[in-house]
Coordinates of C-alpha atoms in Angstrom, one line a residue:
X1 CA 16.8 6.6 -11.5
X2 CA 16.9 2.7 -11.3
X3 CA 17.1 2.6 -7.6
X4 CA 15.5 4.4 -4.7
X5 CA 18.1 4.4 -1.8
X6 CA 17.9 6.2 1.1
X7 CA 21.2 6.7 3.3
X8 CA 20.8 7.4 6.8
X9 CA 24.3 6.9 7.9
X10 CA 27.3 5.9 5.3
X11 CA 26.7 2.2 4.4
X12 CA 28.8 -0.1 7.1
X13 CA 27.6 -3.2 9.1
X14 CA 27.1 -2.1 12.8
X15 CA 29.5 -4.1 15.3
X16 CA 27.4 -3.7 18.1
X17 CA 27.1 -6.6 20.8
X18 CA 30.6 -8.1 18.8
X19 CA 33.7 -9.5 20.6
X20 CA 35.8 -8.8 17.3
X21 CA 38.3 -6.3 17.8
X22 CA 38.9 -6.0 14.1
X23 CA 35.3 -4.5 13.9
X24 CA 34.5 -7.4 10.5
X25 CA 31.4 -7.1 9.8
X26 CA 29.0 -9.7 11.9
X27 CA 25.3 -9.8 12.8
X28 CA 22.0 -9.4 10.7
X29 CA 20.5 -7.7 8.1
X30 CA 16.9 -7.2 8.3
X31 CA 15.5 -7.7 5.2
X32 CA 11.7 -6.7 4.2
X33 CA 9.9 -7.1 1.6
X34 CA 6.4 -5.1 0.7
X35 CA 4.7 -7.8 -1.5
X36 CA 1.2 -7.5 -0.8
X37 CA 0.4 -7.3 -4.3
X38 CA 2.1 -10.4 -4.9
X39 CA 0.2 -12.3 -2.0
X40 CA -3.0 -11.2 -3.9
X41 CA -2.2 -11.7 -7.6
X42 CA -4.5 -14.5 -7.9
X43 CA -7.2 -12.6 -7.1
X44 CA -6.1 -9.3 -8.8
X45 CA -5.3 -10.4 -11.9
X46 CA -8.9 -12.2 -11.8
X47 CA -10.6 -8.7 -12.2
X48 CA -11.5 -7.8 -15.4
X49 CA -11.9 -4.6 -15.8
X50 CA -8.0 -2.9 -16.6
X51 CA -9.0 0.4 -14.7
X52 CA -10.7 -1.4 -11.9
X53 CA -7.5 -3.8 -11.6
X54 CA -5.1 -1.3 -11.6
X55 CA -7.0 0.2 -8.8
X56 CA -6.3 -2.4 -6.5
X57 CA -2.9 -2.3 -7.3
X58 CA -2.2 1.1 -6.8
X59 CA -4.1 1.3 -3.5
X60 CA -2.2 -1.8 -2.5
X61 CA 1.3 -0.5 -3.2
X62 CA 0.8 2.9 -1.6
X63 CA 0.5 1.1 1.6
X64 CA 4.4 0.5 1.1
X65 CA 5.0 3.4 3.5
X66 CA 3.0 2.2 6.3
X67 CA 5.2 -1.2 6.6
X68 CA 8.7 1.0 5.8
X69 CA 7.3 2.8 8.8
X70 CA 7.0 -0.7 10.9
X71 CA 10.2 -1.6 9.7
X72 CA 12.4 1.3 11.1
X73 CA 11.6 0.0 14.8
X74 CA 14.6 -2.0 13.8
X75 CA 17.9 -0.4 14.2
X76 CA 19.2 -1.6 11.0
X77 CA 17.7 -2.6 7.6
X78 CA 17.1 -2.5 4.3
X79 CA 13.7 -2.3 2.7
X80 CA 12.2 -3.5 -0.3
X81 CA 9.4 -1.5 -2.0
X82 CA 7.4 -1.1 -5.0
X83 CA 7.5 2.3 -4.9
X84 CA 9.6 5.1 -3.9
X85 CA 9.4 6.7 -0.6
X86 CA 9.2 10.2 -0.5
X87 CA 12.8 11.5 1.1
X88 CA 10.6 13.4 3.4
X89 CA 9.0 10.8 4.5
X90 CA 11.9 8.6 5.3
X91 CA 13.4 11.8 7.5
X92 CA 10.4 11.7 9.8
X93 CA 10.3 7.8 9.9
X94 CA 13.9 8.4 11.1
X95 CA 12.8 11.3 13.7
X96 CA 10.2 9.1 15.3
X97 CA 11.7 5.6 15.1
X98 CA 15.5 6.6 15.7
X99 CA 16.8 4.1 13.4
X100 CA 20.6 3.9 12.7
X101 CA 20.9 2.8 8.8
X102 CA 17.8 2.2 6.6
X103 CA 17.9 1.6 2.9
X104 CA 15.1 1.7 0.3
X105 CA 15.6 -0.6 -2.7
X106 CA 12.8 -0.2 -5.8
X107 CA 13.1 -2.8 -9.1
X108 CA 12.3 -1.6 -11.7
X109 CA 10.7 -4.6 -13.4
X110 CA 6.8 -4.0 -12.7
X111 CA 5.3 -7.3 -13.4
X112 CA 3.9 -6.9 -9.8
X113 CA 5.9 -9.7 -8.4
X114 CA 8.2 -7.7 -6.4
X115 CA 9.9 -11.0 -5.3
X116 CA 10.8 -11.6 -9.1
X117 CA 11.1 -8.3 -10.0
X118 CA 14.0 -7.7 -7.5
X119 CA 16.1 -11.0 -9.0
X120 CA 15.5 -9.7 -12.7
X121 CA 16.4 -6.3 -11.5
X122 CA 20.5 -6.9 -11.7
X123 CA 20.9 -3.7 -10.6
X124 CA 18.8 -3.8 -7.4
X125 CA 19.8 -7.1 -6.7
X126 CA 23.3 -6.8 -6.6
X127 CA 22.9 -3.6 -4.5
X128 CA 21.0 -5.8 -2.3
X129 CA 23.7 -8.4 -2.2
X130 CA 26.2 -6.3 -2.1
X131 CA 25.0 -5.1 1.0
X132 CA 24.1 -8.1 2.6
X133 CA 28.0 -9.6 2.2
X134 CA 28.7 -7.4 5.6
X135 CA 26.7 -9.2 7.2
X136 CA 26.6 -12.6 8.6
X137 CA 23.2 -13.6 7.1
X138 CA 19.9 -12.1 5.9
X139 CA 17.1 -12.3 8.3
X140 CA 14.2 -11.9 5.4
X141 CA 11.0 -11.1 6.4
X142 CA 7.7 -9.9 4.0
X143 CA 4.1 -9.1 4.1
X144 CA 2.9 -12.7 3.2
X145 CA 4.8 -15.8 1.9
X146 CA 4.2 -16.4 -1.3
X147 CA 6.1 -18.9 -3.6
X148 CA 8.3 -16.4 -5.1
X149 CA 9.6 -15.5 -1.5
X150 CA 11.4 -19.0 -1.5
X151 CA 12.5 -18.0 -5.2
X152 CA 13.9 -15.1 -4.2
X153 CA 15.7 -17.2 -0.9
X154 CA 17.0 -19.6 -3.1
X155 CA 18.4 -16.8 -5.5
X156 CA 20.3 -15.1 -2.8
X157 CA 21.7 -18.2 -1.6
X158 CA 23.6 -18.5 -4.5
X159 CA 25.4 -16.1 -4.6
X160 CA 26.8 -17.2 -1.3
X161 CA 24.7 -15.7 1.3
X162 CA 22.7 -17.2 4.5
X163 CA 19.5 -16.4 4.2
X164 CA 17.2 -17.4 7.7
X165 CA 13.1 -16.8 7.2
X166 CA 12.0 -16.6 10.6
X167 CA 8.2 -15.9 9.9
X168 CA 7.7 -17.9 7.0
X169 CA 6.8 -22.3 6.8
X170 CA 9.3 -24.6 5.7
X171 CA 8.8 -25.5 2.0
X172 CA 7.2 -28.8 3.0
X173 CA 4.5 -26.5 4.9
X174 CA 3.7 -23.4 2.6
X175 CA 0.9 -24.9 1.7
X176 CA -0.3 -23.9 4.9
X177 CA 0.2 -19.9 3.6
X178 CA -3.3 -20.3 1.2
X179 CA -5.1 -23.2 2.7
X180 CA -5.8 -21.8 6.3
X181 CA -5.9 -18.1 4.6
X182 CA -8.3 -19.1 2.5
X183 CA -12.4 -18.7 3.2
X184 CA -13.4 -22.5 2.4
X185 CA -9.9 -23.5 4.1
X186 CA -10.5 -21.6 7.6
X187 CA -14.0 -23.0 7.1
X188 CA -12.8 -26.7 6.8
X189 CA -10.7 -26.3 9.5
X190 CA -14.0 -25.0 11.6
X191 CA -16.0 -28.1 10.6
X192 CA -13.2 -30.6 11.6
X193 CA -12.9 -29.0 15.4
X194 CA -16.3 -28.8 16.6
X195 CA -15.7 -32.0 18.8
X196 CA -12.8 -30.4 20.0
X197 CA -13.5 -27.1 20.0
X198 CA -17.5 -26.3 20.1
X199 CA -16.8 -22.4 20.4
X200 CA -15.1 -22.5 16.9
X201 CA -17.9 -21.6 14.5
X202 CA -18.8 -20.1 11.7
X203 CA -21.6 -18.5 9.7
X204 CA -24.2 -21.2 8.8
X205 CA -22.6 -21.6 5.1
X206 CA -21.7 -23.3 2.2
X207 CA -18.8 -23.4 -0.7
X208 CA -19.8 -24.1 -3.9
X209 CA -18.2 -23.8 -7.3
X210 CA -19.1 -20.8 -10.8
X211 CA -21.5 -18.2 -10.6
X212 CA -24.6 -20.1 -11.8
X213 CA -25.6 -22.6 -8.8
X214 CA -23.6 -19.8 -6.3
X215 CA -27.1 -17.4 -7.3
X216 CA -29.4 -20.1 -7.1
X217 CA -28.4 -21.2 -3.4
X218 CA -27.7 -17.6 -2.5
X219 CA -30.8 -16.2 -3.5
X220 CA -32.8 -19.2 -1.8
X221 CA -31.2 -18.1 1.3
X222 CA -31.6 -14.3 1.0
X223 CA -35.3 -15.8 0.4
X224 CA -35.2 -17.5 3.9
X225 CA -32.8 -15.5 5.8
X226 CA -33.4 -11.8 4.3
X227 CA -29.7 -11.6 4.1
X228 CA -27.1 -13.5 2.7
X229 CA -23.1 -12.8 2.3
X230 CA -21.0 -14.2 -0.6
X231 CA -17.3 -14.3 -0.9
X232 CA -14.7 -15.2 -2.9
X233 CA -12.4 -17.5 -1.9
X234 CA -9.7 -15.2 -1.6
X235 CA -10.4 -11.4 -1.8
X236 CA -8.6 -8.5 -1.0
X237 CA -9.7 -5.9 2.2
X238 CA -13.5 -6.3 1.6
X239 CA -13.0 -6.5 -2.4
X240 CA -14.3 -9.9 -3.6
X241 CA -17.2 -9.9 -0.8
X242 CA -20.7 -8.9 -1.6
X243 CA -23.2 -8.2 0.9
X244 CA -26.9 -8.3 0.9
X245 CA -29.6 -6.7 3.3
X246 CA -33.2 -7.0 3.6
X247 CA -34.9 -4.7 0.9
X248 CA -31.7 -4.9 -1.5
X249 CA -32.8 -7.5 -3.9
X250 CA -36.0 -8.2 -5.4
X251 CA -38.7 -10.4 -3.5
X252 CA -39.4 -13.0 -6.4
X253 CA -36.9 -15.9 -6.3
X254 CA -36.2 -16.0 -9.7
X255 CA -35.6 -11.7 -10.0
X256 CA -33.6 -12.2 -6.8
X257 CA -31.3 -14.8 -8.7
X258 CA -30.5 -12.6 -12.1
X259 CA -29.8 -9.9 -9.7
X260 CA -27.3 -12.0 -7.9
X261 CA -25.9 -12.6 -10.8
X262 CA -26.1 -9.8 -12.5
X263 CA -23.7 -8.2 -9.4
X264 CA -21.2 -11.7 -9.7
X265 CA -21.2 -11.5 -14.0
X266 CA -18.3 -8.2 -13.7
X267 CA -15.2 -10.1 -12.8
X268 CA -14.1 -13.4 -13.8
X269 CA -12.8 -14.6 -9.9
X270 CA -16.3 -15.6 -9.4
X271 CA -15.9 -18.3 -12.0
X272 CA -12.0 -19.0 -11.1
X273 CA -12.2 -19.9 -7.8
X274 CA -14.5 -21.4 -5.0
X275 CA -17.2 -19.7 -3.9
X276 CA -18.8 -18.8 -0.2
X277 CA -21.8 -18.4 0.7
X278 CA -23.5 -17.3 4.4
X279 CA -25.7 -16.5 6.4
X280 CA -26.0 -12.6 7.5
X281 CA -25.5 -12.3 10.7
X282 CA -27.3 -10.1 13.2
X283 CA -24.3 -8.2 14.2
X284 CA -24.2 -6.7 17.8
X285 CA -22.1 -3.5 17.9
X286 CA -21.8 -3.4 21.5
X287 CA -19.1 -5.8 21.3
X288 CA -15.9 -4.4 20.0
X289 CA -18.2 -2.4 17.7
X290 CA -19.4 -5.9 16.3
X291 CA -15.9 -7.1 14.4
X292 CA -13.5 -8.1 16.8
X293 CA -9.9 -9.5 16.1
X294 CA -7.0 -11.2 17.6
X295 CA -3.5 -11.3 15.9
X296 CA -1.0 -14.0 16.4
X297 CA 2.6 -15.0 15.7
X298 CA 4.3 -18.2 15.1
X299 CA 8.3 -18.5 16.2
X300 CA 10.1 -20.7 14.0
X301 CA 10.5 -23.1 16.9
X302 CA 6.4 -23.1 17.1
X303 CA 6.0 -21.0 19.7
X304 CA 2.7 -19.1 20.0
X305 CA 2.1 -15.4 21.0
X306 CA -0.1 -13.4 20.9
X307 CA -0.1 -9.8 19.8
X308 CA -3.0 -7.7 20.1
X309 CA -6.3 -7.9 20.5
X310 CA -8.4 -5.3 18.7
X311 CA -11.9 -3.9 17.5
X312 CA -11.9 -4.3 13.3
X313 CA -13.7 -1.0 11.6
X314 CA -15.7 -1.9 8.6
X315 CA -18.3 -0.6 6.6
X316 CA -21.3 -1.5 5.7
X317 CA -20.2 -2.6 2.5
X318 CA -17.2 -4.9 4.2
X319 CA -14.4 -2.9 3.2
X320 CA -11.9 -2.9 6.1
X321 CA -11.1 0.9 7.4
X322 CA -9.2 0.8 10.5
X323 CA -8.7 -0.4 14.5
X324 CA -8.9 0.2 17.7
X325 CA -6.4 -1.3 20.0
X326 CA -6.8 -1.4 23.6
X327 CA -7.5 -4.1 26.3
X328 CA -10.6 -1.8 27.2
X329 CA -12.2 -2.5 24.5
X330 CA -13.9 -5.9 25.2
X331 CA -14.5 -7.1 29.1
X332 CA -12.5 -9.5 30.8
X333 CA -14.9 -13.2 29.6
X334 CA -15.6 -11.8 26.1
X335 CA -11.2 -11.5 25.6
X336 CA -11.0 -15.1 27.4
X337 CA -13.1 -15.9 24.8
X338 CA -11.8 -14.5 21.6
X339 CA -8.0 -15.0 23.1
X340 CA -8.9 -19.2 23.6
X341 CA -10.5 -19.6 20.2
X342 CA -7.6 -17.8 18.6
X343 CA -4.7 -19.9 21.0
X344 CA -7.3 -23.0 19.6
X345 CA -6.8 -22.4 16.0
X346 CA -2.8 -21.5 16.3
X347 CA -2.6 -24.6 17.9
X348 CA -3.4 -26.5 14.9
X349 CA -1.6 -23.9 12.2
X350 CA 1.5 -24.5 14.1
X351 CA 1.1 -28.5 14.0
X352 CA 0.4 -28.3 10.7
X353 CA 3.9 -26.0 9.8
X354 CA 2.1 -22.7 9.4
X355 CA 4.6 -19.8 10.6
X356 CA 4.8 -16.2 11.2
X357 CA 1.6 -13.7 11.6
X358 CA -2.2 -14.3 11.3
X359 CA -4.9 -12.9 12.6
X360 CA -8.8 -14.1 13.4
X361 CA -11.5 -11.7 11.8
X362 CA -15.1 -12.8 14.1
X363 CA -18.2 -11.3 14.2
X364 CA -20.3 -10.9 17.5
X365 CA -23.8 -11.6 16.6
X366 CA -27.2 -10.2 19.1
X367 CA -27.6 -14.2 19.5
X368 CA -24.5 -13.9 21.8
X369 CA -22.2 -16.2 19.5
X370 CA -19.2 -14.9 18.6
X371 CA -18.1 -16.9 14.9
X372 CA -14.9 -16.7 12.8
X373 CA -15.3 -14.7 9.9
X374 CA -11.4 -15.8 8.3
X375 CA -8.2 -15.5 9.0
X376 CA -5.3 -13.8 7.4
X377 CA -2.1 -15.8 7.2
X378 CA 0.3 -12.5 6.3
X379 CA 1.1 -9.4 8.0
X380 CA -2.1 -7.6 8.9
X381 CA -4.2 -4.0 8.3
X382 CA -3.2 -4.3 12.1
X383 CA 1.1 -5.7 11.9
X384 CA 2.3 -2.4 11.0
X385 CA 0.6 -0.5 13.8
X386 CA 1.2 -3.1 16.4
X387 CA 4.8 -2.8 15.4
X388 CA 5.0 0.8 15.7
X389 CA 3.1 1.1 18.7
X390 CA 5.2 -1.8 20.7
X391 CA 8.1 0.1 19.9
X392 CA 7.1 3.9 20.9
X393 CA 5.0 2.9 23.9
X394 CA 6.6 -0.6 24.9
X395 CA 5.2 -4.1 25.9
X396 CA 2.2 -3.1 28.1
X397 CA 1.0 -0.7 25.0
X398 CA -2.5 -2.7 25.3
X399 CA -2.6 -1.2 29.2
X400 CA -0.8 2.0 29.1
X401 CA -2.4 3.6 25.8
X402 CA -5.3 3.3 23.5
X403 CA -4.7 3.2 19.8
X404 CA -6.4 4.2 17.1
X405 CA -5.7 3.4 13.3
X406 CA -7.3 5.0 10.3
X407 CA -7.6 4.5 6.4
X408 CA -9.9 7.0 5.3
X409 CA -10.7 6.5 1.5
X410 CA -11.1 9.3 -0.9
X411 CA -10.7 12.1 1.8
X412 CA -8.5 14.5 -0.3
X413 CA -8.2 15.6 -4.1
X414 CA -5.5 13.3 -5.1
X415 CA -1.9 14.5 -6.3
X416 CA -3.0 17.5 -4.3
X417 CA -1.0 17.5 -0.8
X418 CA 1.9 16.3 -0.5
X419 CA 3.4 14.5 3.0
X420 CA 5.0 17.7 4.0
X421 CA 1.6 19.6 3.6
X422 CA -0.7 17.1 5.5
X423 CA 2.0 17.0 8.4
X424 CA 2.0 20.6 8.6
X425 CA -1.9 21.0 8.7
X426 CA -2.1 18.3 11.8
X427 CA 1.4 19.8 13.8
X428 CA -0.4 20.6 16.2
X429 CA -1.5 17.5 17.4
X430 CA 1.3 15.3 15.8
X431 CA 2.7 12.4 18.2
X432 CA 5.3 13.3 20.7
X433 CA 7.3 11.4 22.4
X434 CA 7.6 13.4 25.6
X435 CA 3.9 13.0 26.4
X436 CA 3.5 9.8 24.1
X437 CA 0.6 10.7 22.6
X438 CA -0.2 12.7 19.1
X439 CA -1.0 11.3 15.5
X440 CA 1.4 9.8 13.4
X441 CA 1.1 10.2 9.4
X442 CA 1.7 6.2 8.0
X443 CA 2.0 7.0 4.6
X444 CA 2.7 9.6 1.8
X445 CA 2.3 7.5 -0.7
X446 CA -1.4 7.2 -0.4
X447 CA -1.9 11.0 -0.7
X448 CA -1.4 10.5 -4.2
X449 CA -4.7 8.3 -4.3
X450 CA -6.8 11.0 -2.1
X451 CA -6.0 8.4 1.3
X452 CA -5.1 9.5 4.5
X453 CA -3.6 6.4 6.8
X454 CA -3.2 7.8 10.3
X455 CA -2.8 6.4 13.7
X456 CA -3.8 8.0 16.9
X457 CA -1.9 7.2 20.4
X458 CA -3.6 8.3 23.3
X459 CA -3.7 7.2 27.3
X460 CA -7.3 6.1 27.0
X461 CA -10.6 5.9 24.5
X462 CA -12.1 9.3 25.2
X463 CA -8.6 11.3 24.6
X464 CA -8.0 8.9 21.4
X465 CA -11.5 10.0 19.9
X466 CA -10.7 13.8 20.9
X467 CA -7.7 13.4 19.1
X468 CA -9.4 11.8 16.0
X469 CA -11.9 14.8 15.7
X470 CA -9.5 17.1 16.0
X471 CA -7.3 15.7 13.0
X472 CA -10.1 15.8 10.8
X473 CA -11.2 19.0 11.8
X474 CA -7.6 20.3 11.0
X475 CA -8.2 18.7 7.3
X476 CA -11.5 20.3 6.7
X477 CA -9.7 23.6 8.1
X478 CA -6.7 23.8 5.9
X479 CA -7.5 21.4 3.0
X480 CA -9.9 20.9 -0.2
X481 CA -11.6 17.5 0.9
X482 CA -12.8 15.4 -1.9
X483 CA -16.5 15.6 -2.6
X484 CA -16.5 11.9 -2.8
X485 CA -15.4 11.0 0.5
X486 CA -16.2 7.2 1.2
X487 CA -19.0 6.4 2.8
X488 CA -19.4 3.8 5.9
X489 CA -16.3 5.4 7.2
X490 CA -17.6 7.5 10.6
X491 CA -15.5 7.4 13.6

């Protein structure tokens, strides 16, 4: 099959909110595109081992689901993935969402660049287009923007169509996309405001350039410091980040350095790009368990709002796991706090062009600082959940509930369950909407790679937590659980 469509109603331009008697087709088509993979090919295809690369991508794509899921809050759309999604999946996104008409388009071409792979695709791109000429214009939307996206825009204009990219920069201002989402950009950006805004720090750091001087400075710091942190410039969910505690590397400088190095010689992005390097910090876990997080979008017209506010789960190793959201998870001075920093640094990605989603990543530290860790200029591990959540609970979802997110690695024998199986194990407890609470299944796709992406609704912390023992409980119960489970990943 060259395309994955999904029907939910025959294929005909709603009318709704239309003056035109004739019923012509008018309005918008939301667009979506899943291009995460896209967003991080610089860094991907920097890997160099094949198995280890294709790793990434394949845990990457399976997310596909989670963001189909985000986009049914809208009524009508059309979504474009790199994989198929499961027909049974797309019935209960449809049972919990209550969209009208959704539509699933996958190309075929697989050079990873989903925006290129749908124009080369003639098939999926004319079913695309064809689709789109009922409607007044294409409101396009995707995970990141990433030069292709304007590629694809420019494609589809001509061919006749309108095509309006409300969350993305003008051309003139997509650099903004991989300066401020970079780590040395967001750290430039730091050492610019300090006169103008002191609270906007950073880890006491450096960015250097190739593997050789990046192990000399960083092991001279894990001298002084007995801890240092070294990042690529642009990884992917903790990937490209390597941490290091007292007692993990050897006490003579010049052993601490080849084992430094040693750790940076398996991949090639450490020589590619700019590297990184900080100071450990003392993390205190009392605040917002330590990684604390503020999302953001941009408006087209500039206008700055602010999403969500959330606590980050990560383990000890940096690789991102989940969220809480809740505005009980911080007090009232520490969210002034984080919330003014973030409006800050939106501030000055909207002068500069920047538009559409971001988030702040900070670390509270025991000296009572709170410092930037980086920002993410794309939709978020957060977007999807803060989309779904807005739209089943409403607005005041930061008062009236407390939300839990999970993406537990290497939980279940992959290829084992299917969606269908998992849903039925956690029934019990499965979101509903009378008492707007339950857990809702974000993705089938990911079964396939032994991950289970869940979120938890709940009216407060202690119910959510309940809620989240009890779904795993009902794994262990009724499934074979891999006996590699990933550690780091607790609560």
């Amino acid at each position: 099959m060259i395309i994955s469509i999904a029907f939910m109603k025959p294929n005909v331009p709603t009318t709704e909110n239309s003056d035109d008697p004739g019923g012509k087709p008018i309005g918008d088509l939301a667009v979506y595109i899943f291009n995460a993979v896209e967003d991080e090919w610089s860094f991907i295809s920097s890997v160099s081992h094949d198995k280890v690369r294709l790793e990434y991508i394949e845990d990457a794509e399976s997310a596909t689901d989670c963001f189909f899921l985000a986009q049914a809050t809208e009524s009508n759309f059309c979504y474009i993935s790199p994989k198929d999604i499961s027909p049974e999946y797309i019935r209960y996104a449809q049972n919990l969402m209550k969209f009208k008409d959704g539509e699933v388009i996958v190309p075929q071409m697989r050079s990873h660049l989903i925006c290129e792979d749908l124009v080369r695709d003639a098939k999926a791109f004319m079913m695309l287009v064809s689709k789109a000429k009922g409607y007044k214009r294409i409101v396009l939307t995707a995970y990141a923007t990433t030069p292709n996206l304007y590629i694809l825009k420019a494609k589809l204009e001509e061919v006749g169509l309108t095509v309006y990219l409300p969350e993305s920069p003008d051309i003139d201002s997509a650099w903004t996309v991989n300066f401020f989402g970079s780590k040395s950009g967001i750290r430039q950006l730091a050492q610019m405001s300090q006169i103008k805004e002191p609270d906007f720090i950073m880890p006491d750091g450096l960015i250097c350039v190739g593997r050789f001087d990046a192990a000399k400075i960083a092991a001279h710091r894990y001298q002084k410091n007995h801890g240092v942190v070294i990042k690529t410039n642009k990884g992917s969910g903790g990937a490209g980040v390597l941490i290091f505690r007292e007692g993990e590397l050897p006490a003579n400088y010049q052993a601490c350095e080849l084992a430094i190095l040693k750790a940076m010689n398996s991949d090639r992005y450490w020589d590619e790009y700019p590297i990184i390097i900080e100071d450990l910090v003392n993390i205190n876990y009392a605040f917002a368990g330590g990684f604390p997080n503020v999302e953001f979008k941009i408006s087209k017209s500039g206008r700055i709002d602010m999403l969500y506010v959330c606590a980050c789960k990560v383990t000890p190793k940096g690789r991102f796991y989940g969220l809480d959201i809740s505005n009980d998870i911080i007090n009232d001075r520490q969210q002034t706090t984080m919330e003014d920093m973030g409006y800050f640094i939106a501030e000055q990605y909207a002068a500069a062009g920047y538009r559409g989603h971001f988030d702040v990543d900070m670390i509270a530290a025991k000296n009572g600082k709170l410092y930037v860790c980086e920002s993410n200029t794309r939709n978020t591990g957060g977007t999807d959940t803060f989309k779904i959540v807005e739209k089943l609970i409403g607005p005041d979802f930061m008062d009236d509930a407390y939300t839990v997110s999970r993406s537990l690695h290497d939980w279940l024998i992959p290829h084992k369950y299917t969606f269908t199986d998992i849903a039925g194990n956690v029934e019990p407890i499965a979101y509903s909407p009378r008492t707007k609470e339950g857990v809702i299944i974000n993705s089938s796709n990911s079964l396939d790679d032994g991950k289970i992406i869940y979120t938890i609704i709940a009216k407060n912390k202690r119910r959510a937590y309940e809620l989240n023992i009890l779904f795993k409980h009902l794994l262990e119960t009724n499934c074979q659980l891999s006996p590699k489970r990933a550690a780091g990943e607790t609560d």
